[in-house]
CSV table of C-alpha atoms in Angstrom, one decimal:
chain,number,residue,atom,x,y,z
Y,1,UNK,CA,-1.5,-17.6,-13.1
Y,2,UNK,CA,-2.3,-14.3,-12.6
Y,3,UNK,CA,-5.5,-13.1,-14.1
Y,4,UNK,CA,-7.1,-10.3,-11.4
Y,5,UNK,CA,-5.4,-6.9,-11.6
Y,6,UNK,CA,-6.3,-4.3,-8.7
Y,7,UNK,CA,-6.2,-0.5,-9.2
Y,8,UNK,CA,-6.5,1.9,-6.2
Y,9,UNK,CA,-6.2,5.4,-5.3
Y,10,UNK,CA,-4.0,7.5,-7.5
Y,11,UNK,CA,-3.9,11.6,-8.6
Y,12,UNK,CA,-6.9,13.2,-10.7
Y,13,UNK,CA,-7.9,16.4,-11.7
Y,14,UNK,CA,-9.7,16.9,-8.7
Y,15,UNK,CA,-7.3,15.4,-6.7
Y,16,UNK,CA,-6.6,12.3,-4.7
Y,17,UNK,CA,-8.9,9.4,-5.7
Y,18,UNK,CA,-10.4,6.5,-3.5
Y,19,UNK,CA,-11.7,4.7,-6.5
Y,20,UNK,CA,-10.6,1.2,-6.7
Y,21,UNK,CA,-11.3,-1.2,-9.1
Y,22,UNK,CA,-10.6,-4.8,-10.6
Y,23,UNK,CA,-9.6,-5.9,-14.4
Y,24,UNK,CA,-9.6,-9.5,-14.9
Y,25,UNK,CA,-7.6,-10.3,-17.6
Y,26,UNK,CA,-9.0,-13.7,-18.8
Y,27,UNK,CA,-13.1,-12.0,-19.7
Y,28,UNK,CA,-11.4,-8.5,-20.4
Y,29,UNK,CA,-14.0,-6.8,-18.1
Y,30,UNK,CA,-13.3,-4.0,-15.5
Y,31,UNK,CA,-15.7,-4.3,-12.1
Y,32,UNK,CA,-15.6,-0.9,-10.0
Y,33,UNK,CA,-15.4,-2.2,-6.3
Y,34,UNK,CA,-16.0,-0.1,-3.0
Y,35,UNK,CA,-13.9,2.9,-2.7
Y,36,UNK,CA,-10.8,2.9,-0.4
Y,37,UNK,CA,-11.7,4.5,2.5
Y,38,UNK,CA,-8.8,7.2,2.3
Y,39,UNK,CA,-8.6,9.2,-0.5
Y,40,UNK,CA,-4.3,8.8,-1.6
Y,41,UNK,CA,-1.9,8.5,-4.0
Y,42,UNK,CA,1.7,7.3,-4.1
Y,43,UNK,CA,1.1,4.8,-1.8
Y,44,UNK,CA,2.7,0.8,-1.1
Y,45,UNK,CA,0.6,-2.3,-1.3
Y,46,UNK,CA,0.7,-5.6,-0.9
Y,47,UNK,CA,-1.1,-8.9,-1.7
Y,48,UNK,CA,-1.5,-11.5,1.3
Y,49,UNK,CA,-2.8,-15.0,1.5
Y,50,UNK,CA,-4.3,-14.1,-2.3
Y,51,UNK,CA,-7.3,-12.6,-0.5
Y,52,UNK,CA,-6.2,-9.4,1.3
Y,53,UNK,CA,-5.0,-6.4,-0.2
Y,54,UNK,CA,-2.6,-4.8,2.4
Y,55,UNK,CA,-2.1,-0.4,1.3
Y,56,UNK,CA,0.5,1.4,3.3
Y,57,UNK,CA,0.6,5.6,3.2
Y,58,UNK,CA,0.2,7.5,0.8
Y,59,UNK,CA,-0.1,11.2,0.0
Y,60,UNK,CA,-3.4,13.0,0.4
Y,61,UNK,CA,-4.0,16.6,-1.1
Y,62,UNK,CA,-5.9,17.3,2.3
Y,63,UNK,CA,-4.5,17.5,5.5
Y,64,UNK,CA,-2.6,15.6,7.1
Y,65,UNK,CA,-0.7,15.2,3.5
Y,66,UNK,CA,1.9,12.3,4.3
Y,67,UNK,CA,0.0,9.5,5.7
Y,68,UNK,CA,0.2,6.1,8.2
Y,69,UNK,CA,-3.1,4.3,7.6
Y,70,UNK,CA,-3.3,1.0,6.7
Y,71,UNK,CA,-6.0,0.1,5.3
Y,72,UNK,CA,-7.2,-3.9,4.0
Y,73,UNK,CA,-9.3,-5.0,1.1
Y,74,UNK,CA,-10.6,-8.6,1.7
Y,75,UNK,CA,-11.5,-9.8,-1.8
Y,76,UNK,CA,-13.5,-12.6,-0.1
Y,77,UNK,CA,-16.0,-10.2,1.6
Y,78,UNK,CA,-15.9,-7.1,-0.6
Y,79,UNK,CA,-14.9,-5.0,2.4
Y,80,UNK,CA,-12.7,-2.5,3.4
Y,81,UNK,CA,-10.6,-2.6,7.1
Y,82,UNK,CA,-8.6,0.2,8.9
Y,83,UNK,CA,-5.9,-1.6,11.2
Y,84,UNK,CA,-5.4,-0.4,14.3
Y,85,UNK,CA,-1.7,-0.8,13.8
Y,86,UNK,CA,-0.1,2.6,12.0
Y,87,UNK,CA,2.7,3.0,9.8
Y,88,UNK,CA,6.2,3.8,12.5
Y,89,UNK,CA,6.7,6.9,10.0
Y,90,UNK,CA,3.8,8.1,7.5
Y,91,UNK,CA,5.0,8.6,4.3
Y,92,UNK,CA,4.9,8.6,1.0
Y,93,UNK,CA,6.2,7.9,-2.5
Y,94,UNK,CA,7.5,4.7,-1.6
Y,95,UNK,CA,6.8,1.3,-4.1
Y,96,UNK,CA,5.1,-1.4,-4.0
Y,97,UNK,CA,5.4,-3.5,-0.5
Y,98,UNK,CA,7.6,-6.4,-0.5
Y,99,UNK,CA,6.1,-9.8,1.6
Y,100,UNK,CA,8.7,-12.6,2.2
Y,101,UNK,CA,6.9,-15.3,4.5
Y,102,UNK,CA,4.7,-13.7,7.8
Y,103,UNK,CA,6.8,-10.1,7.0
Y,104,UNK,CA,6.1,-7.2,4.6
Y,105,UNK,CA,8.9,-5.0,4.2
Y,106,UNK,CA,8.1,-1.2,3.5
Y,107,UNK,CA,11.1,0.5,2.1
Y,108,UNK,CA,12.5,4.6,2.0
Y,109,UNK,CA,9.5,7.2,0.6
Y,110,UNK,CA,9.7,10.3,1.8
Y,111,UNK,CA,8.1,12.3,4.8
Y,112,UNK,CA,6.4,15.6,5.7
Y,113,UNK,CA,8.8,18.5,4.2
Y,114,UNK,CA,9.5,15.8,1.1
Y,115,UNK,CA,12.4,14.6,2.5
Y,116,UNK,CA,13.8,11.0,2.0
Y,117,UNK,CA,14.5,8.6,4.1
Y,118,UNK,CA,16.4,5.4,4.0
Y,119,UNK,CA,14.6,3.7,6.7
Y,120,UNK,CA,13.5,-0.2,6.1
Y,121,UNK,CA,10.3,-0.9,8.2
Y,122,UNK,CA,9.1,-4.5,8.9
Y,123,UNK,CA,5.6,-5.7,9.7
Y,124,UNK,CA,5.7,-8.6,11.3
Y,125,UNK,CA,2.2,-10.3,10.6
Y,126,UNK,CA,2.3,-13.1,13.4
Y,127,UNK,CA,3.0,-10.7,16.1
Y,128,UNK,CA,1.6,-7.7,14.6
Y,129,UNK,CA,4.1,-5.4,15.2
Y,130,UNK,CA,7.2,-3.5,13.6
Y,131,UNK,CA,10.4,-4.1,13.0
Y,132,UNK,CA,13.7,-2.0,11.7
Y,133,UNK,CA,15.7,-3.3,9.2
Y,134,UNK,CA,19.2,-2.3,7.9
Y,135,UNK,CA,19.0,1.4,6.7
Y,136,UNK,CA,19.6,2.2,3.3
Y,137,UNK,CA,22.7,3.8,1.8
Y,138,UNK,CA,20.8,6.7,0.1
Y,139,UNK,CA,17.4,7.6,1.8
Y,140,UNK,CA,15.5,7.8,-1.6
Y,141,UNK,CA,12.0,8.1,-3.1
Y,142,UNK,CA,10.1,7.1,-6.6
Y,143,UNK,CA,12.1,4.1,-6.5
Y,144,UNK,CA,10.9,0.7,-7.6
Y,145,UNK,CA,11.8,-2.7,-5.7
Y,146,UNK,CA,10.9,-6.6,-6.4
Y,147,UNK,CA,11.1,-9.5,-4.6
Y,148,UNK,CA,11.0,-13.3,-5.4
């Protein structure tokens, strides 16, 4: 059952935020944990293995805007990770990551110039490396996607 709930990043009156934090829902008590290392909003993430928190993206209000960091939160250690591996396209506005086995599945967002794309990306985590699924019909952005 679940009972942690991450936040990270988001849009503030001074801008993007790196704050991240956890709520546990069974003692109804917020911890503030160490701050993303990039600063972003409107980004996709991902749980893995229930100990690492996988974020994709974003959008920055300093340059470069549209980002292709990843970045990992291991809940185990309390630490943050930059991988070496970068997004194929940086962008933003995209949802939530979608993880099916050893794959997570980054979907449409939009790039530099706002424009939306349809593209399907695919991190393949035993071979760490990308993959291209099928297109989209309708590049599109602010959209929201679940899988089970």
């Amino acid at each position: 059952m679940l009972f942690r709930s991450y936040v990270a990043g988001g849009y503030s009156s001074a801008g993007s935020v790196s704050g991240f934090e956890v709520f546990d829902t069974r003692t109804e008590t917020r911890e503030e944990l160490p701050p993303m290392p990039t600063a972003r909003q409107s980004f996709a993430a991902c749980a893995i293995d229930d100990r690492f928190i996988w974020t994709f993206g974003g959008f920055s209000d300093k340059s470069p805007s549209f980002l292709d960091v990843i970045e990992i939160f291991d809940i185990e250690t309390n630490n943050w990770s930059r991988s070496e591996l970068k997004l194929p396209t940086a962008r933003a506005f995209l949802p939530t990551a979608v993880v099916s086995g050893s794959k997570i599945f980054i979907v449409g967002g939009c790039k530099e110039g706002f424009n939306r794309i349809a593209e399907i990306d695919i991190l393949d985590l035993e071979t760490m490396s990308w993959g291209k699924g099928p297109p989209m019909e309708n590049p599109r952005m602010w959209h929201g996607i679940v899988g089970f």
